[in-house]
Each structure stands twice: as C-alpha cells, then as structure tokens.
Amino acid sequence: MSREVFTGDHTYFPEINKIAYEGIESDNPLAFKHYDAQTVIGNKTMEEHLRFATCYWHSFCGNGADPFGPGTHTHPWNNTNDSMSNAKNKLDAAFEFFSKLGTPYYCFHDRDMAPEGSSVSESENNLHTLVELARERQRSTGIKLLWGTANLFSHPRYMNGAATNPNFEVLAHAGAQVKAALDATVALGGENYVFWGGREGYTSLLNTNTQQELDNFAQFLTMARDYGRKIGFKGCFLIEPKPMEPMKHQYDFDAQTVIGFLRQHKLDGDFKLNIEANHATLAGHSFEHELQMCADAGLLGSIDANRGDPQNGWDTDQFPVDIYDAVRGMLVVLEAGGLGNGGLNFDAKVRRESTDAEDLFIGHVGAMDTFAYGLKVASQLIDNGVLTKAKTSRYQSFSQGQGQKFSEGSLSLEQLQAYAQTAGEPKAYSGKQESLENIINNFMLRA
Ligand code: XLS
Ligand code: CA
Ligand code: CA
C-alpha cells in the first residue's frame, strides 16, 4: 500500500524505505497501522492535527551512554575527527531520517546541530554555517522547524544555572547563546522557540537567593522576547516545565507554577507552555492534568510526547506507547481547539540496548501510531458528546438560580449563608467515574 517511492538520499539508513501506512492488519514493524497522514478527522488531516516532530538530540546526538558506561550506539555520521564535518554529516542523516519517517517537523538545540567553538564568535559561526545548510535541506524536503532552543545546561559554565546563575558573567554567555539560537530559529522559519530551564533552579537554599534568581530569570526572558520580536519572530515562545533533574529543585516546576510566573511578569501574551509527558509524571501529575492546566489558562503551546517508567522516578524519555494516555491527552488537546502553532515532538530515545539502526524508526512508528489512535478515539468521544454532557450536567447548578448569581459575582457571603439556611442539606450526586472510565474503554475497544 506504499503510496510513495523514496527518491531522496539513502546514505545513512540504506536498509529503510519511506515508511508507509499499511493498516491495522499489517505485521510490518516499519509501517504505520493507524497513522495515515492524509486521513481526515473532523476538519483536518491527521498530519495537520498531530504536527509530529522528530527531535535532533536524542535521535542523532545521543549514543546510549549512561552514568555507568559509554555509548552503545554507533553513528556513521560521527566518524571523522573534525566536529564540523561530523555535524554536516549528521544534518544529512537527520534529513534522510525525517523524510523517510514522514514527520513534517523537527526540533533542535543549537549545540545539537553545530559544535561549540572556542569563543562566542566561533560558536556563532559554526551555528550559522549549519543553519545555512539546514535551510537548504528544509527547502528541498519541505520539512519545517517546529522549534529551536539553546542548550544552556551541558557546558560546565552552566553548572549553577544560566539565566538564574549567581554570576552575571555566565548569564551574559547564556544571553549570547539565546540571541544566536533565536537568529537561527528565525532564519529557519521556526514556529516556536523553547526555554527549558534545565539548570534554572538550585541545590541548596544556604547559598541561593531565590528572589534575585527569579527576578533575573524574568528579566532574561523579557530581553529574549523583545529581541525575538525585533528580528521578526512571529512564533510562540514556550517554557517547558520540569520539577527536578538535573537540579534538586527547578523553578519551572509544573504548569501551574509556570503559568503564575508568566502572568506575574506579564509574559503570558508571548509565552505559552510546552508540556512533556515524562516531566508531568516527575512532578507527581498526569500528562493530561498538565495539558488541562495549560488549556484552562489559554496557554497550551506544544507537547513533548514521551513517557517515563512508573517504577522509577527519573526522566527515562521512552517512546510513548500507552494508548490510554494518548486518548486522554488528545481529549484535552481537541477540546482546547488543537495545538495551534505547536506540535507533538518525540522527545524520546531508544534504549541503550536497542542497537539496530531500524530501532529509531520503529520507536517513532509506534509513537506516531499511538497518537494517531489517541486522536481517532478522542475525536469520536467528543463527537458523541457523552463526556461533555456528563461534565455539563455535573456543574449545572452554577448555570441557574443562585448558583448562576454566584458565578456572575453578584452574591455576597451573607446571601450565601441565607440561601444555605433555607435550602436544606444538599442532595448527593454520583461522580460516575467508573461509568465514564468504562465508556472510554468501550470506545477504545471499538476503534
Ligand atoms: C530535558 C528536556 C529538554 C528540552 C529541550 O529533560 O526535555 O530536552 O525539551 O531543552
Ligand atoms: Ca523535553
Ligand atoms: Ca525529558
């Protein structure tokens, strides 16, 4: 059922052809079972709803290294002694991968694409060279940039943070890096720009002035916003919450913390949130909870789609395969009106033990199918109206009589008391959770 013959480069993944939709009966691990880019769901194609992106860092920079041992993945694009040649080869490998897989977008950090130089200017030149090449690849393949970002956490200079570093000299370096990464994002037509506060946090209050650090953070983001707008960046700035790791406590703890911060500093007109599933669970929340908090605030920007491991408490960045999570996540997304400028970026990596080149494709194929399935079921549930009806009826006391007056702000506390006095003991209404859970399962079993 393959509709396309792959005519691009076959250099780095010679065994793999264009991944095609083969449908649910297919046993081919390198084919989609649910994701059919052009299938229309509601008023958009699957491709337009889901706006899938491949991430550059895990896919082409990570090598399976962990704190106990070196990498297990060998990358043919990394085999010279010259870091710039390797970066150019990596770019070719990346675009070959995106084109064969069929993710219409990608995301990158400055240092994923181009190596750090020995000075600020050398780093900027390296990035500029690679961005020109990436622009060319984007033109020839039609693949677009979902978001760019700066890596402000790997270099040892950032050990105490970047924008929240106690040393202004380090903050200035972070500023230079963000300026160059914004230039790169604009040059590549990026639709968003992400700040993940990797080391923006602290380890000990004994040596940390949290108030100064948070004020500096807001000042830094304001400067970045102003510069971005000045150079013509029309997209969305995004903050990606994460409660911990690498720092003990990170300032962008979770969605509600970030929303409060953005509002406090009047940044909510330009910034939204990028929700990562694994960060949600690290914060003790569910993926859909974090999405819902953003949706309620009108600040749902984009998604880093992955999963953690329920048995251990760290950021395992596994490919998302939980179809139940995908349904519940997509329910929030669709009810919020979709992802807008954002997309679903697979911030996920194959396991250290997954050493075949095809594993990276297989991980993405499963993840794309998971969300395509989530989209299908969520859309059927919304069309059916059963969940909306249940929710509306649960809150109906606020759309009539005294409840409505309360919602409109026209009741005083004394009036509330007077009403309670006459109304008698409230009747108990069932929350019907089990029934609603069973409805979701029934829709899933039928899909
Ligand atoms: C790390 C983060 C990071 C951001 C981009 O945990 O997920 O990869 O998405 O800097
Ligand atoms: Ca992420
Ligand atoms: Ca992560």
PDB file of C-alpha atoms in Angstrom, residues 92-281:
ATOM      1  CA  ASP A  92      22.261  14.840   6.185  1.00  0.00           C
ATOM      2  CA  ALA A  93      21.431  11.798   8.306  1.00  0.00           C
ATOM      3  CA  ALA A  94      18.753  13.772  10.152  1.00  0.00           C
ATOM      4  CA  PHE A  95      17.010  14.952   6.987  1.00  0.00           C
ATOM      5  CA  GLU A  96      17.207  11.471   5.477  1.00  0.00           C
ATOM      6  CA  PHE A  97      15.546  10.171   8.650  1.00  0.00           C
ATOM      7  CA  PHE A  98      12.789  12.832   8.761  1.00  0.00           C
ATOM      8  CA  SER A  99      11.990  12.287   5.074  1.00  0.00           C
ATOM      9  CA  LYS A 100      11.793   8.521   5.332  1.00  0.00           C
ATOM     10  CA  LEU A 101       9.760   8.588   8.530  1.00  0.00           C
ATOM     11  CA  GLY A 102       7.404  11.366   7.464  1.00  0.00           C
ATOM     12  CA  THR A 103       7.480  13.657  10.490  1.00  0.00           C
ATOM     13  CA  PRO A 104       6.775  17.053   8.922  1.00  0.00           C
ATOM     14  CA  TYR A 105       8.718  18.915  11.638  1.00  0.00           C
ATOM     15  CA  TYR A 106      11.900  18.715  13.689  1.00  0.00           C
ATOM     16  CA  CYS A 107      13.267  20.439  16.817  1.00  0.00           C
ATOM     17  CA  PHE A 108      16.859  21.155  17.818  1.00  0.00           C
ATOM     18  CA  HIS A 109      19.187  22.788  20.341  1.00  0.00           C
ATOM     19  CA  ASP A 110      21.981  24.976  18.954  1.00  0.00           C
ATOM     20  CA  ARG A 111      24.620  22.531  20.169  1.00  0.00           C
ATOM     21  CA  ASP A 112      22.864  19.518  18.662  1.00  0.00           C
ATOM     22  CA  MET A 113      23.271  20.949  15.211  1.00  0.00           C
ATOM     23  CA  ALA A 114      26.655  22.684  15.476  1.00  0.00           C
ATOM     24  CA  PRO A 115      29.546  22.139  17.887  1.00  0.00           C
ATOM     25  CA  GLU A 116      30.504  24.731  20.493  1.00  0.00           C
ATOM     26  CA  GLY A 117      33.591  26.703  19.361  1.00  0.00           C
ATOM     27  CA  SER A 118      36.437  28.052  21.476  1.00  0.00           C
ATOM     28  CA  SER A 119      34.828  31.516  21.684  1.00  0.00           C
ATOM     29  CA  VAL A 120      31.341  33.043  21.466  1.00  0.00           C
ATOM     30  CA  SER A 121      32.029  34.150  17.873  1.00  0.00           C
ATOM     31  CA  GLU A 122      33.341  30.758  16.797  1.00  0.00           C
ATOM     32  CA  SER A 123      30.247  29.073  18.240  1.00  0.00           C
ATOM     33  CA  GLU A 124      28.044  31.582  16.401  1.00  0.00           C
ATOM     34  CA  ASN A 125      29.893  30.971  13.126  1.00  0.00           C
ATOM     35  CA  ASN A 126      29.595  27.215  13.489  1.00  0.00           C
ATOM     36  CA  LEU A 127      25.875  27.503  14.049  1.00  0.00           C
ATOM     37  CA  HIS A 128      25.458  29.933  11.185  1.00  0.00           C
ATOM     38  CA  THR A 129      27.212  27.543   8.772  1.00  0.00           C
ATOM     39  CA  LEU A 130      24.971  24.627   9.762  1.00  0.00           C
ATOM     40  CA  VAL A 131      21.812  26.751   9.719  1.00  0.00           C
ATOM     41  CA  GLU A 132      22.504  27.734   6.109  1.00  0.00           C
ATOM     42  CA  LEU A 133      22.805  24.045   5.222  1.00  0.00           C
ATOM     43  CA  ALA A 134      19.664  23.178   7.203  1.00  0.00           C
ATOM     44  CA  ARG A 135      17.776  25.901   5.349  1.00  0.00           C
ATOM     45  CA  GLU A 136      18.753  24.260   2.107  1.00  0.00           C
ATOM     46  CA  ARG A 137      17.639  20.802   3.323  1.00  0.00           C
ATOM     47  CA  GLN A 138      14.335  22.258   4.542  1.00  0.00           C
ATOM     48  CA  ARG A 139      13.762  23.792   1.107  1.00  0.00           C
ATOM     49  CA  SER A 140      14.484  20.583  -0.773  1.00  0.00           C
ATOM     50  CA  THR A 141      12.488  18.257   1.525  1.00  0.00           C
ATOM     51  CA  GLY A 142       9.632  20.525   2.681  1.00  0.00           C
ATOM     52  CA  ILE A 143      10.403  19.640   6.313  1.00  0.00           C
ATOM     53  CA  LYS A 144       9.886  22.506   8.750  1.00  0.00           C
ATOM     54  CA  LEU A 145      11.206  23.610  12.110  1.00  0.00           C
ATOM     55  CA  LEU A 146       8.711  23.243  14.968  1.00  0.00           C
ATOM     56  CA  TRP A 147      11.035  24.853  17.470  1.00  0.00           C
ATOM     57  CA  GLY A 148      14.588  25.847  18.147  1.00  0.00           C
ATOM     58  CA  THR A 149      16.267  26.247  21.524  1.00  0.00           C
ATOM     59  CA  ALA A 150      19.637  26.837  23.165  1.00  0.00           C
ATOM     60  CA  ASN A 151      21.415  24.221  25.243  1.00  0.00           C
ATOM     61  CA  LEU A 152      22.072  26.179  28.437  1.00  0.00           C
ATOM     62  CA  PHE A 153      22.745  23.166  30.626  1.00  0.00           C
ATOM     63  CA  SER A 154      25.519  20.918  29.247  1.00  0.00           C
ATOM     64  CA  HIS A 155      28.573  23.175  29.312  1.00  0.00           C
ATOM     65  CA  PRO A 156      30.279  23.227  32.748  1.00  0.00           C
ATOM     66  CA  ARG A 157      29.925  27.027  32.866  1.00  0.00           C
ATOM     67  CA  TYR A 158      26.185  26.485  33.402  1.00  0.00           C
ATOM     68  CA  MET A 159      26.596  24.217  36.433  1.00  0.00           C
ATOM     69  CA  ASN A 160      24.823  26.834  38.614  1.00  0.00           C
ATOM     70  CA  GLY A 161      22.236  27.740  36.003  1.00  0.00           C
ATOM     71  CA  ALA A 162      22.130  30.078  33.017  1.00  0.00           C
ATOM     72  CA  ALA A 163      19.632  32.933  33.398  1.00  0.00           C
ATOM     73  CA  THR A 164      19.461  32.186  37.148  1.00  0.00           C
ATOM     74  CA  ASN A 165      23.209  31.851  37.640  1.00  0.00           C
ATOM     75  CA  PRO A 166      24.558  33.782  40.642  1.00  0.00           C
ATOM     76  CA  ASN A 167      27.341  35.095  38.371  1.00  0.00           C
ATOM     77  CA  PHE A 168      26.418  37.741  35.792  1.00  0.00           C
ATOM     78  CA  GLU A 169      29.338  36.667  33.540  1.00  0.00           C
ATOM     79  CA  VAL A 170      27.648  33.316  32.999  1.00  0.00           C
ATOM     80  CA  LEU A 171      24.261  34.939  32.425  1.00  0.00           C
ATOM     81  CA  ALA A 172      25.843  37.069  29.681  1.00  0.00           C
ATOM     82  CA  HIS A 173      27.109  33.920  27.929  1.00  0.00           C
ATOM     83  CA  ALA A 174      23.624  32.471  28.112  1.00  0.00           C
ATOM     84  CA  GLY A 175      22.305  35.681  26.560  1.00  0.00           C
ATOM     85  CA  ALA A 176      24.759  35.412  23.668  1.00  0.00           C
ATOM     86  CA  GLN A 177      23.702  31.831  23.089  1.00  0.00           C
ATOM     87  CA  VAL A 178      19.984  32.631  23.157  1.00  0.00           C
ATOM     88  CA  LYS A 179      20.493  35.518  20.736  1.00  0.00           C
ATOM     89  CA  ALA A 180      22.255  33.219  18.258  1.00  0.00           C
ATOM     90  CA  ALA A 181      19.643  30.470  18.726  1.00  0.00           C
ATOM     91  CA  LEU A 182      16.841  32.980  18.092  1.00  0.00           C
ATOM     92  CA  ASP A 183      18.638  34.184  14.952  1.00  0.00           C
ATOM     93  CA  ALA A 184      18.877  30.550  13.833  1.00  0.00           C
ATOM     94  CA  THR A 185      15.215  29.845  14.614  1.00  0.00           C
ATOM     95  CA  VAL A 186      14.080  32.884  12.635  1.00  0.00           C
ATOM     96  CA  ALA A 187      16.394  32.022   9.707  1.00  0.00           C
ATOM     97  CA  LEU A 188      14.831  28.553   9.605  1.00  0.00           C
ATOM     98  CA  GLY A 189      11.247  29.808   9.856  1.00  0.00           C
ATOM     99  CA  GLY A 190      10.821  28.122  13.265  1.00  0.00           C
ATOM    100  CA  GLU A 191       7.249  28.250  14.529  1.00  0.00           C
ATOM    101  CA  ASN A 192       8.191  28.303  18.231  1.00  0.00           C
ATOM    102  CA  TYR A 193      11.174  28.919  20.471  1.00  0.00           C
ATOM    103  CA  VAL A 194      11.580  26.847  23.658  1.00  0.00           C
ATOM    104  CA  PHE A 195      13.115  27.588  27.038  1.00  0.00           C
ATOM    105  CA  TRP A 196      13.575  24.501  29.119  1.00  0.00           C
ATOM    106  CA  GLY A 197      15.061  25.640  32.435  1.00  0.00           C
ATOM    107  CA  GLY A 198      17.404  22.700  32.795  1.00  0.00           C
ATOM    108  CA  ARG A 199      19.632  24.125  35.489  1.00  0.00           C
ATOM    109  CA  GLU A 200      17.417  27.064  36.376  1.00  0.00           C
ATOM    110  CA  GLY A 201      16.906  26.060  39.973  1.00  0.00           C
ATOM    111  CA  TYR A 202      19.029  25.296  42.973  1.00  0.00           C
ATOM    112  CA  THR A 203      20.550  22.598  45.113  1.00  0.00           C
ATOM    113  CA  SER A 204      20.829  24.378  48.463  1.00  0.00           C
ATOM    114  CA  LEU A 205      18.972  27.353  49.924  1.00  0.00           C
ATOM    115  CA  LEU A 206      22.023  28.041  52.079  1.00  0.00           C
ATOM    116  CA  ASN A 207      23.799  29.591  49.093  1.00  0.00           C
ATOM    117  CA  THR A 208      20.837  30.700  46.961  1.00  0.00           C
ATOM    118  CA  ASN A 209      18.926  33.961  46.738  1.00  0.00           C
ATOM    119  CA  THR A 210      15.779  32.629  45.092  1.00  0.00           C
ATOM    120  CA  GLN A 211      14.159  36.040  44.771  1.00  0.00           C
ATOM    121  CA  GLN A 212      17.081  37.509  42.851  1.00  0.00           C
ATOM    122  CA  GLU A 213      17.334  34.423  40.658  1.00  0.00           C
ATOM    123  CA  LEU A 214      13.641  34.524  39.748  1.00  0.00           C
ATOM    124  CA  ASP A 215      13.787  38.261  39.027  1.00  0.00           C
ATOM    125  CA  ASN A 216      16.830  37.708  36.827  1.00  0.00           C
ATOM    126  CA  PHE A 217      15.044  34.886  35.056  1.00  0.00           C
ATOM    127  CA  ALA A 218      12.068  37.122  34.246  1.00  0.00           C
ATOM    128  CA  GLN A 219      14.392  39.902  33.075  1.00  0.00           C
ATOM    129  CA  PHE A 220      16.271  37.485  30.835  1.00  0.00           C
ATOM    130  CA  LEU A 221      13.080  36.105  29.265  1.00  0.00           C
ATOM    131  CA  THR A 222      11.788  39.630  28.698  1.00  0.00           C
ATOM    132  CA  MET A 223      15.012  40.568  26.875  1.00  0.00           C
ATOM    133  CA  ALA A 224      14.804  37.425  24.738  1.00  0.00           C
ATOM    134  CA  ARG A 225      11.155  38.146  23.906  1.00  0.00           C
ATOM    135  CA  ASP A 226      11.983  41.737  22.937  1.00  0.00           C
ATOM    136  CA  TYR A 227      14.913  40.686  20.774  1.00  0.00           C
ATOM    137  CA  GLY A 228      12.891  37.942  19.095  1.00  0.00           C
ATOM    138  CA  ARG A 229      10.097  40.310  18.211  1.00  0.00           C
ATOM    139  CA  LYS A 230      12.638  42.884  16.984  1.00  0.00           C
ATOM    140  CA  ILE A 231      14.127  40.451  14.476  1.00  0.00           C
ATOM    141  CA  GLY A 232      10.699  39.435  13.215  1.00  0.00           C
ATOM    142  CA  PHE A 233       9.991  36.248  15.165  1.00  0.00           C
ATOM    143  CA  LYS A 234       6.221  35.838  14.871  1.00  0.00           C
ATOM    144  CA  GLY A 235       6.013  32.450  16.560  1.00  0.00           C
ATOM    145  CA  CYS A 236       5.362  31.475  20.118  1.00  0.00           C
ATOM    146  CA  PHE A 237       7.855  31.444  22.979  1.00  0.00           C
ATOM    147  CA  LEU A 238       7.430  28.331  25.094  1.00  0.00           C
ATOM    148  CA  ILE A 239       8.502  27.351  28.591  1.00  0.00           C
ATOM    149  CA  GLU A 240       8.820  23.653  29.297  1.00  0.00           C
ATOM    150  CA  PRO A 241       8.164  22.794  32.937  1.00  0.00           C
ATOM    151  CA  LYS A 242      10.130  20.142  34.783  1.00  0.00           C
ATOM    152  CA  PRO A 243      10.276  19.835  38.568  1.00  0.00           C
ATOM    153  CA  MET A 244      13.788  18.417  39.051  1.00  0.00           C
ATOM    154  CA  GLU A 245      16.686  16.709  37.291  1.00  0.00           C
ATOM    155  CA  PRO A 246      19.319  17.910  36.836  1.00  0.00           C
ATOM    156  CA  MET A 247      18.730  20.344  39.748  1.00  0.00           C
ATOM    157  CA  LYS A 248      17.173  19.264  43.011  1.00  0.00           C
ATOM    158  CA  HIS A 249      14.549  21.974  42.657  1.00  0.00           C
ATOM    159  CA  GLN A 250      13.750  23.650  39.340  1.00  0.00           C
ATOM    160  CA  TYR A 251      11.886  26.942  39.139  1.00  0.00           C
ATOM    161  CA  ASP A 252       9.674  25.830  36.227  1.00  0.00           C
ATOM    162  CA  PHE A 253       8.271  23.080  38.450  1.00  0.00           C
ATOM    163  CA  ASP A 254       4.980  22.371  36.698  1.00  0.00           C
ATOM    164  CA  ALA A 255       2.361  24.021  34.503  1.00  0.00           C
ATOM    165  CA  GLN A 256       0.607  25.967  37.254  1.00  0.00           C
ATOM    166  CA  THR A 257       3.902  27.317  38.606  1.00  0.00           C
ATOM    167  CA  VAL A 258       4.948  28.490  35.145  1.00  0.00           C
ATOM    168  CA  ILE A 259       1.537  29.997  34.379  1.00  0.00           C
ATOM    169  CA  GLY A 260       1.696  32.026  37.615  1.00  0.00           C
ATOM    170  CA  PHE A 261       5.224  33.183  36.805  1.00  0.00           C
ATOM    171  CA  LEU A 262       4.326  34.223  33.246  1.00  0.00           C
ATOM    172  CA  ARG A 263       1.319  36.174  34.473  1.00  0.00           C
ATOM    173  CA  GLN A 264       3.278  37.815  37.296  1.00  0.00           C
ATOM    174  CA  HIS A 265       5.847  39.100  34.814  1.00  0.00           C
ATOM    175  CA  LYS A 266       3.376  39.939  32.048  1.00  0.00           C
ATOM    176  CA  LEU A 267       4.901  37.434  29.679  1.00  0.00           C
ATOM    177  CA  ASP A 268       1.700  35.491  29.030  1.00  0.00           C
ATOM    178  CA  GLY A 269       0.990  37.439  25.833  1.00  0.00           C
ATOM    179  CA  ASP A 270       4.079  35.967  24.133  1.00  0.00           C
ATOM    180  CA  PHE A 271       4.790  32.774  26.031  1.00  0.00           C
ATOM    181  CA  LYS A 272       2.878  29.514  26.257  1.00  0.00           C
ATOM    182  CA  LEU A 273       3.901  26.123  27.636  1.00  0.00           C
ATOM    183  CA  ASN A 274       5.490  23.055  26.146  1.00  0.00           C
ATOM    184  CA  ILE A 275       4.261  20.065  28.147  1.00  0.00           C
ATOM    185  CA  GLU A 276       6.404  16.963  28.328  1.00  0.00           C
ATOM    186  CA  ALA A 277       4.642  13.805  29.493  1.00  0.00           C
ATOM    187  CA  ASN A 278       7.631  12.492  31.455  1.00  0.00           C
ATOM    188  CA  HIS A 279       8.058  15.842  33.230  1.00  0.00           C
ATOM    189  CA  ALA A 280       4.385  15.807  34.191  1.00  0.00           C
ATOM    190  CA  THR A 281       4.770  12.459  35.945  1.00  0.00           C
TER     191      THR A 281
END
